[in-house]
Amino acid sequence: MRKVVTEIIDGSESFRVIGTARNGHDALRQIHALDPEIVTLDVEMPELDGLQTLGYIMSETPRPVVMLSAAASGGKDDPTIRALELGALDFVRKPSGPISLDIASVAQVLLEALRAALQVNLRGVGMLARPRFVTHAPVVGGGRSAARAIAIASSTGGPRALAEVVPAIPADTHAAILIVQHMPKGFTRALAQRLDALSAITIGEAKHGELVEPNRGYLAPGGLHMTVVDSGDQIRIALDDSPTIHGVRPAADPLFRSVAAVYGNDSIGVVLTGMGRDGAQGLRAIRDVGGRGIVQDEATSTIYGMPQAALNVAGAERVLPLGQVAAGIVELLGTPRRRTSGNHSAGQ
């Protein structure tokens, strides 16, 4: 595995491998000695595993870390999702399990993750403390559609950001939470289970045709775009495998546009950390119909691409540090709806 990954990285024009390690203890010694700009780290290692090693790296010598991970194991304790909460920038899925000598098949994905690492704002990659699992509040949707919606977009650094924002949203907002996180198939279910275990509201990987209820969260499945549709008496989830947008599927723009069309000024769009510009046009659609917008600030964004693009294209009612995003959502839910306007002013 070390040999194959080294060949991929050394074969690029942008990166050079300056050291390899047999296990976590060896990795920590070499990181202190060689001071690499970026670390690739396997989740499964002998003696000191990837999660333990990552914890030491982020607390002692913080730097961008890209994880190599087998398929998600599922459940609230999935190690890949926990690694992202601990501050790992991104992960690359090993195509055929823990010992994947065909890792070269995802070489381009690995190199893209390393390029993203060059843009990381390390000050915005705080390590999330060991989360506290909670008991869900009773679901009060009662089989009726939510009258308000909160649409959230995130990408690189998103699982870490979502783990701070979503659990801080109260269980009685009477709004549906619709989330697009750029993540491959197989891992979104584990992320949904993790967020579900941390949150007072029920969070699940969205299913085609299910009712959009208040005080519930819906995470777009990896590999499928998610939108909401109004059938006249009910609002439901729609999933499709139409072509990628901005190179990703799921993408946030289709969700945001559908939320704008269905919920109008009863909608809030939130754009969190990530590369690219997904969510920018969608947030503009929400604000065009009188909905409100929240954008994560630069200082706390792992990568400021998506928030900056959203702010430039759509503006926002609030530009907030990550720790204040949930409170900003609650505040906007409690303020009078904004009239439809073409004015895309930004405020803090």
Coordinates of C-alpha atoms in Angstrom, one line a residue:
M1 CA 0.0 0.0 0.0
R2 CA 2.8 2.4 0.9
K3 CA 4.6 1.7 -2.3
V4 CA 1.5 2.2 -4.5
V5 CA 0.5 5.5 -2.8
T6 CA 4.1 6.7 -3.0
E7 CA 4.2 6.0 -6.8
I8 CA 0.9 7.8 -7.3
I9 CA 2.1 10.9 -5.5
D10 CA 5.7 11.0 -6.8
G11 CA 4.3 10.5 -10.3
S12 CA 2.5 13.8 -10.1
E13 CA 4.0 17.2 -11.1
S14 CA 2.9 18.9 -7.8
F15 CA 3.9 16.6 -5.0
R16 CA 6.8 14.7 -3.6
V17 CA 6.9 12.0 -0.9
I18 CA 9.5 12.8 1.8
G19 CA 8.8 9.9 4.1
T20 CA 6.6 6.8 4.7
A21 CA 5.7 5.1 7.9
R22 CA 4.9 1.5 9.0
N23 CA 2.4 2.5 11.7
G24 CA 1.1 5.4 13.7
H25 CA 4.0 5.6 16.1
D26 CA 6.4 5.7 13.2
A27 CA 4.3 8.3 11.5
L28 CA 4.4 10.7 14.4
R29 CA 8.1 10.4 14.7
Q30 CA 8.6 11.1 11.0
I31 CA 6.1 14.0 11.0
H32 CA 8.1 15.7 13.8
A33 CA 11.4 15.1 12.0
L34 CA 10.4 15.9 8.4
D35 CA 7.6 18.4 8.9
P36 CA 5.6 17.5 5.7
E37 CA 3.1 20.0 4.3
I38 CA 0.4 17.2 3.9
V39 CA 0.0 13.8 5.4
T40 CA -1.9 10.8 3.9
L41 CA -3.0 8.5 6.7
D42 CA -4.6 5.0 6.6
V43 CA -7.6 4.5 8.9
E44 CA -6.4 0.9 9.6
M45 CA -2.8 0.6 10.9
P46 CA -1.1 -1.6 13.5
E47 CA -0.1 -0.5 17.0
L48 CA -1.5 3.0 16.8
D49 CA -4.4 3.3 14.4
G50 CA -5.4 6.1 12.1
L51 CA -7.9 7.8 14.4
Q52 CA -5.4 7.8 17.3
T53 CA -2.6 9.0 15.1
L54 CA -4.8 11.8 13.6
G55 CA -5.8 12.9 17.1
Y56 CA -2.1 13.4 18.0
I57 CA -1.3 15.1 14.7
M58 CA -4.2 17.7 15.0
S59 CA -3.4 18.4 18.7
E60 CA 0.5 18.5 18.4
T61 CA 1.4 19.5 14.9
P62 CA -1.7 20.4 12.9
R63 CA -1.6 20.1 9.2
P64 CA -3.8 18.9 6.3
V65 CA -4.5 15.2 6.6
V66 CA -6.1 13.1 3.8
M67 CA -7.4 9.7 5.0
L68 CA -7.3 6.4 3.1
S69 CA -10.4 4.5 4.0
A70 CA -12.1 1.2 3.2
A71 CA -15.9 1.2 2.6
A72 CA -17.9 2.8 5.4
S73 CA -18.7 0.4 8.2
G74 CA -21.9 2.3 9.0
G75 CA -23.3 3.2 12.4
K76 CA -22.7 6.2 14.6
D77 CA -19.1 5.1 15.3
D78 CA -17.9 4.8 11.7
P79 CA -14.1 5.6 11.8
T80 CA -14.1 7.6 8.5
I81 CA -16.8 10.0 9.7
R82 CA -15.0 10.3 13.1
A83 CA -11.7 11.1 11.3
L84 CA -13.4 14.0 9.5
E85 CA -14.7 15.3 12.8
L86 CA -11.2 15.1 14.3
G87 CA -10.0 17.4 11.6
A88 CA -9.0 15.3 8.6
L89 CA -9.5 17.3 5.4
D90 CA -10.9 14.6 3.2
F91 CA -10.8 10.9 2.6
V92 CA -10.1 8.6 -0.4
R93 CA -12.0 5.4 -0.5
K94 CA -9.9 2.3 -1.1
P95 CA -11.7 0.5 -3.9
S96 CA -11.5 -3.1 -2.6
G97 CA -11.3 -3.1 1.2
P98 CA -8.5 -2.6 3.7
I99 CA -5.6 -4.1 1.6
S100 CA -6.3 -2.4 -1.7
L101 CA -3.3 -2.7 -4.1
D102 CA -5.6 -1.4 -6.8
I103 CA -5.6 2.0 -5.1
A104 CA -4.1 3.3 -8.3
S105 CA -7.6 3.2 -9.8
V106 CA -8.5 6.2 -7.6
A107 CA -5.2 8.0 -8.2
Q108 CA -6.9 11.1 -9.6
V109 CA -9.2 11.4 -6.6
L110 CA -6.2 11.2 -4.3
L111 CA -4.3 13.9 -6.2
E112 CA -7.4 16.1 -6.2
A113 CA -7.6 15.7 -2.4
L114 CA -4.0 16.7 -2.1
R115 CA -4.5 19.8 -4.3
A116 CA -7.4 20.8 -2.1
A117 CA -5.1 20.4 0.9
L118 CA -2.9 23.2 -0.4
Q119 CA -5.9 25.6 0.0
V120 CA -6.7 24.6 3.6
N121 CA -7.1 27.3 6.3
L122 CA -5.7 25.4 9.2
R123 CA -7.1 27.9 11.7
G124 CA -10.5 26.8 10.6
V125 CA -9.9 23.1 11.2
G126 CA -10.5 22.8 14.9
M127 CA -10.7 19.3 16.3
L128 CA -14.2 18.4 17.4
A129 CA -14.3 17.1 20.9
R130 CA -15.7 13.6 21.5
P131 CA -19.3 14.2 20.7
R132 CA -22.1 13.4 23.2
F133 CA -24.8 11.2 21.8
V134 CA -28.3 12.3 22.7
T135 CA -31.8 11.0 22.9
H136 CA -34.2 12.1 20.2
A137 CA -37.1 14.3 21.0
P138 CA -40.4 12.8 19.9
V139 CA -41.2 13.4 16.3
V140 CA -44.1 15.8 16.0
G141 CA -44.5 15.9 12.2
G142 CA -47.7 13.9 12.5
G143 CA -47.6 12.9 8.8
R144 CA -47.9 16.5 7.6
S145 CA -45.5 18.4 5.4
A146 CA -43.1 20.9 6.8
A147 CA -44.1 24.5 6.3
R148 CA -40.6 25.8 6.4
A149 CA -37.2 24.5 5.2
I150 CA -33.5 24.9 6.0
A151 CA -31.3 23.9 3.1
I152 CA -27.6 23.3 3.9
A153 CA -24.7 22.9 1.5
S154 CA -21.2 21.7 2.4
S155 CA -18.2 20.0 0.9
T156 CA -14.5 19.8 2.0
G157 CA -14.5 20.1 5.8
G158 CA -18.3 19.7 5.7
P159 CA -18.7 16.6 8.0
R160 CA -16.8 18.4 10.7
A161 CA -18.9 21.6 10.2
L162 CA -22.2 19.7 10.1
A163 CA -21.3 17.9 13.3
E164 CA -21.2 21.3 15.0
V165 CA -24.1 23.0 13.3
V166 CA -26.9 20.3 13.0
P167 CA -26.8 19.0 16.6
A168 CA -27.1 22.7 17.8
I169 CA -30.4 23.2 16.0
P170 CA -33.3 22.8 18.4
A171 CA -35.9 20.0 18.0
D172 CA -38.8 22.5 17.9
T173 CA -38.0 24.7 14.9
H174 CA -41.0 23.2 13.0
A175 CA -38.8 23.3 9.9
A176 CA -37.3 20.5 7.7
I177 CA -33.5 20.4 7.4
L178 CA -32.3 19.3 3.9
I179 CA -28.5 18.7 3.6
V180 CA -26.2 18.2 0.7
Q181 CA -22.7 17.1 1.6
H182 CA -20.4 16.2 -1.3
M183 CA -19.6 12.6 -0.4
P184 CA -19.5 9.3 -2.4
K185 CA -22.1 6.6 -2.2
G186 CA -21.8 4.4 0.9
F187 CA -20.5 7.1 3.2
T188 CA -23.6 9.4 3.4
R189 CA -25.5 6.7 5.3
A190 CA -22.8 6.6 7.9
L191 CA -22.7 10.4 8.1
A192 CA -26.5 10.5 8.5
Q193 CA -26.3 7.9 11.3
R194 CA -23.6 9.9 13.0
L195 CA -25.6 13.2 12.8
D196 CA -28.7 11.4 14.0
A197 CA -26.9 10.1 17.1
L198 CA -25.7 13.6 17.9
S199 CA -28.9 15.6 17.3
A200 CA -32.2 16.1 19.1
I201 CA -34.0 15.8 15.8
T202 CA -34.1 12.6 13.6
I203 CA -31.6 12.7 10.7
G204 CA -31.7 10.1 8.0
E205 CA -30.3 9.4 4.5
A206 CA -33.1 10.6 2.3
K207 CA -35.4 8.2 0.4
H208 CA -37.2 8.9 -2.9
G209 CA -40.8 9.8 -2.3
E210 CA -40.7 10.2 1.5
L211 CA -42.6 13.0 3.1
V212 CA -40.7 16.1 4.1
E213 CA -41.8 16.6 7.7
P214 CA -41.0 19.3 10.3
N215 CA -38.3 18.7 12.9
R216 CA -36.6 16.1 10.7
G217 CA -33.4 16.1 8.7
Y218 CA -32.7 14.6 5.3
L219 CA -29.2 14.0 3.9
A220 CA -28.8 13.5 0.2
P221 CA -27.4 10.1 -0.6
G222 CA -24.1 9.9 -2.3
G223 CA -24.4 9.6 -6.1
L224 CA -27.9 11.1 -6.3
H225 CA -29.2 14.6 -6.6
M226 CA -31.9 15.5 -4.1
T227 CA -34.8 18.0 -4.6
V228 CA -38.2 18.6 -3.0
V229 CA -41.4 18.5 -5.0
D230 CA -44.9 19.8 -4.1
S231 CA -47.7 17.4 -5.2
G232 CA -50.4 19.9 -4.2
D233 CA -51.2 18.5 -0.8
Q234 CA -47.8 17.1 0.3
I235 CA -44.1 17.9 -0.1
R236 CA -41.9 14.9 -0.8
I237 CA -38.2 14.1 -1.5
A238 CA -37.2 13.4 -5.1
L239 CA -33.9 11.7 -5.9
D240 CA -32.3 11.2 -9.4
D241 CA -29.1 10.2 -11.0
S242 CA -29.0 13.0 -13.7
P243 CA -25.5 14.2 -14.7
T244 CA -23.2 15.7 -12.2
I245 CA -23.3 19.5 -11.6
H246 CA -20.1 21.3 -10.8
G247 CA -18.5 17.8 -11.1
V248 CA -20.5 16.4 -8.1
R249 CA -23.6 14.4 -7.4
P250 CA -25.3 15.2 -5.1
A251 CA -25.1 19.0 -5.8
A252 CA -26.6 21.7 -3.7
D253 CA -27.8 24.0 -6.4
P254 CA -30.7 21.7 -7.5
L255 CA -31.9 21.3 -3.9
F256 CA -31.7 25.0 -3.2
R257 CA -33.6 25.9 -6.3
S258 CA -36.4 23.4 -5.5
V259 CA -36.6 24.7 -1.9
A260 CA -36.9 28.2 -3.3
A261 CA -39.7 27.1 -5.7
V262 CA -41.6 25.1 -3.1
Y263 CA -41.0 27.1 0.1
G264 CA -40.5 30.7 -1.1
N265 CA -39.8 33.1 1.7
D266 CA -40.3 30.3 4.2
S267 CA -36.8 29.0 3.3
I268 CA -33.3 29.5 4.6
G269 CA -30.2 28.6 2.6
V270 CA -26.9 27.9 4.4
V271 CA -23.6 27.5 2.6
L272 CA -20.7 26.0 4.6
T273 CA -17.1 25.2 3.9
G274 CA -16.0 23.6 0.6
M275 CA -14.2 24.0 -2.7
G276 CA -15.9 25.4 -5.8
R277 CA -19.1 27.3 -6.2
D278 CA -21.9 24.8 -5.6
G279 CA -24.8 26.4 -3.7
A280 CA -24.1 30.0 -4.9
Q281 CA -26.8 30.1 -7.6
G282 CA -29.1 28.1 -5.4
L283 CA -28.7 30.6 -2.6
R284 CA -29.5 33.4 -5.0
A285 CA -32.7 31.6 -6.0
I286 CA -33.7 31.4 -2.3
R287 CA -33.0 35.0 -1.7
D288 CA -34.8 36.0 -5.0
V289 CA -38.1 34.7 -3.6
G290 CA -37.7 36.3 -0.2
G291 CA -35.9 33.5 1.6
R292 CA -32.9 34.2 3.8
G293 CA -29.2 33.2 3.5
I294 CA -26.4 32.3 5.9
V295 CA -22.8 32.0 4.8
Q296 CA -19.9 30.6 6.9
D297 CA -17.2 33.2 7.4
E298 CA -13.7 32.8 6.0
A299 CA -11.9 32.5 9.4
T300 CA -13.7 29.3 10.3
S301 CA -14.0 27.7 6.9
T302 CA -11.7 24.8 6.1
I303 CA -11.8 26.0 2.5
Y304 CA -13.6 29.3 1.7
G305 CA -14.5 28.5 -1.9
M306 CA -18.2 27.8 -1.6
P307 CA -19.0 30.4 1.0
Q308 CA -17.1 33.1 -0.9
A309 CA -18.8 32.2 -4.2
A310 CA -22.2 32.3 -2.5
L311 CA -21.6 35.6 -0.9
N312 CA -20.4 37.1 -4.2
V313 CA -23.3 35.8 -6.2
A314 CA -26.2 35.9 -3.7
G315 CA -25.2 37.9 -0.7
A316 CA -26.6 36.8 2.7
E317 CA -28.4 38.1 5.8
R318 CA -25.7 36.6 8.0
V319 CA -22.0 35.9 7.6
L320 CA -21.1 33.9 10.7
P321 CA -18.4 31.8 12.3
L322 CA -19.2 28.1 12.4
G323 CA -20.1 28.1 16.0
Q324 CA -22.8 30.7 15.5
V325 CA -24.5 29.3 12.4
A326 CA -27.1 27.3 14.3
A327 CA -28.0 30.3 16.4
G328 CA -28.2 32.3 13.2
I329 CA -30.7 29.8 11.7
V330 CA -32.9 30.0 14.8
E331 CA -32.8 33.8 14.8
L332 CA -33.8 34.0 11.1
L333 CA -36.6 31.5 11.7
G334 CA -38.0 33.9 14.3
T335 CA -37.8 37.1 12.3
P336 CA -40.4 38.3 9.8
R337 CA -40.1 36.9 6.3
R338 CA -38.2 39.1 3.9
R339 CA -40.1 40.4 0.9
T340 CA -39.1 39.3 -2.5
S341 CA -36.3 41.5 -3.8
G342 CA -33.6 41.5 -6.3
N343 CA -31.2 43.2 -3.9
H344 CA -28.5 40.8 -2.9
S345 CA -26.9 42.8 0.0
A346 CA -24.6 41.1 2.5
G347 CA -24.8 41.7 6.2
Q348 CA -23.4 40.5 9.5

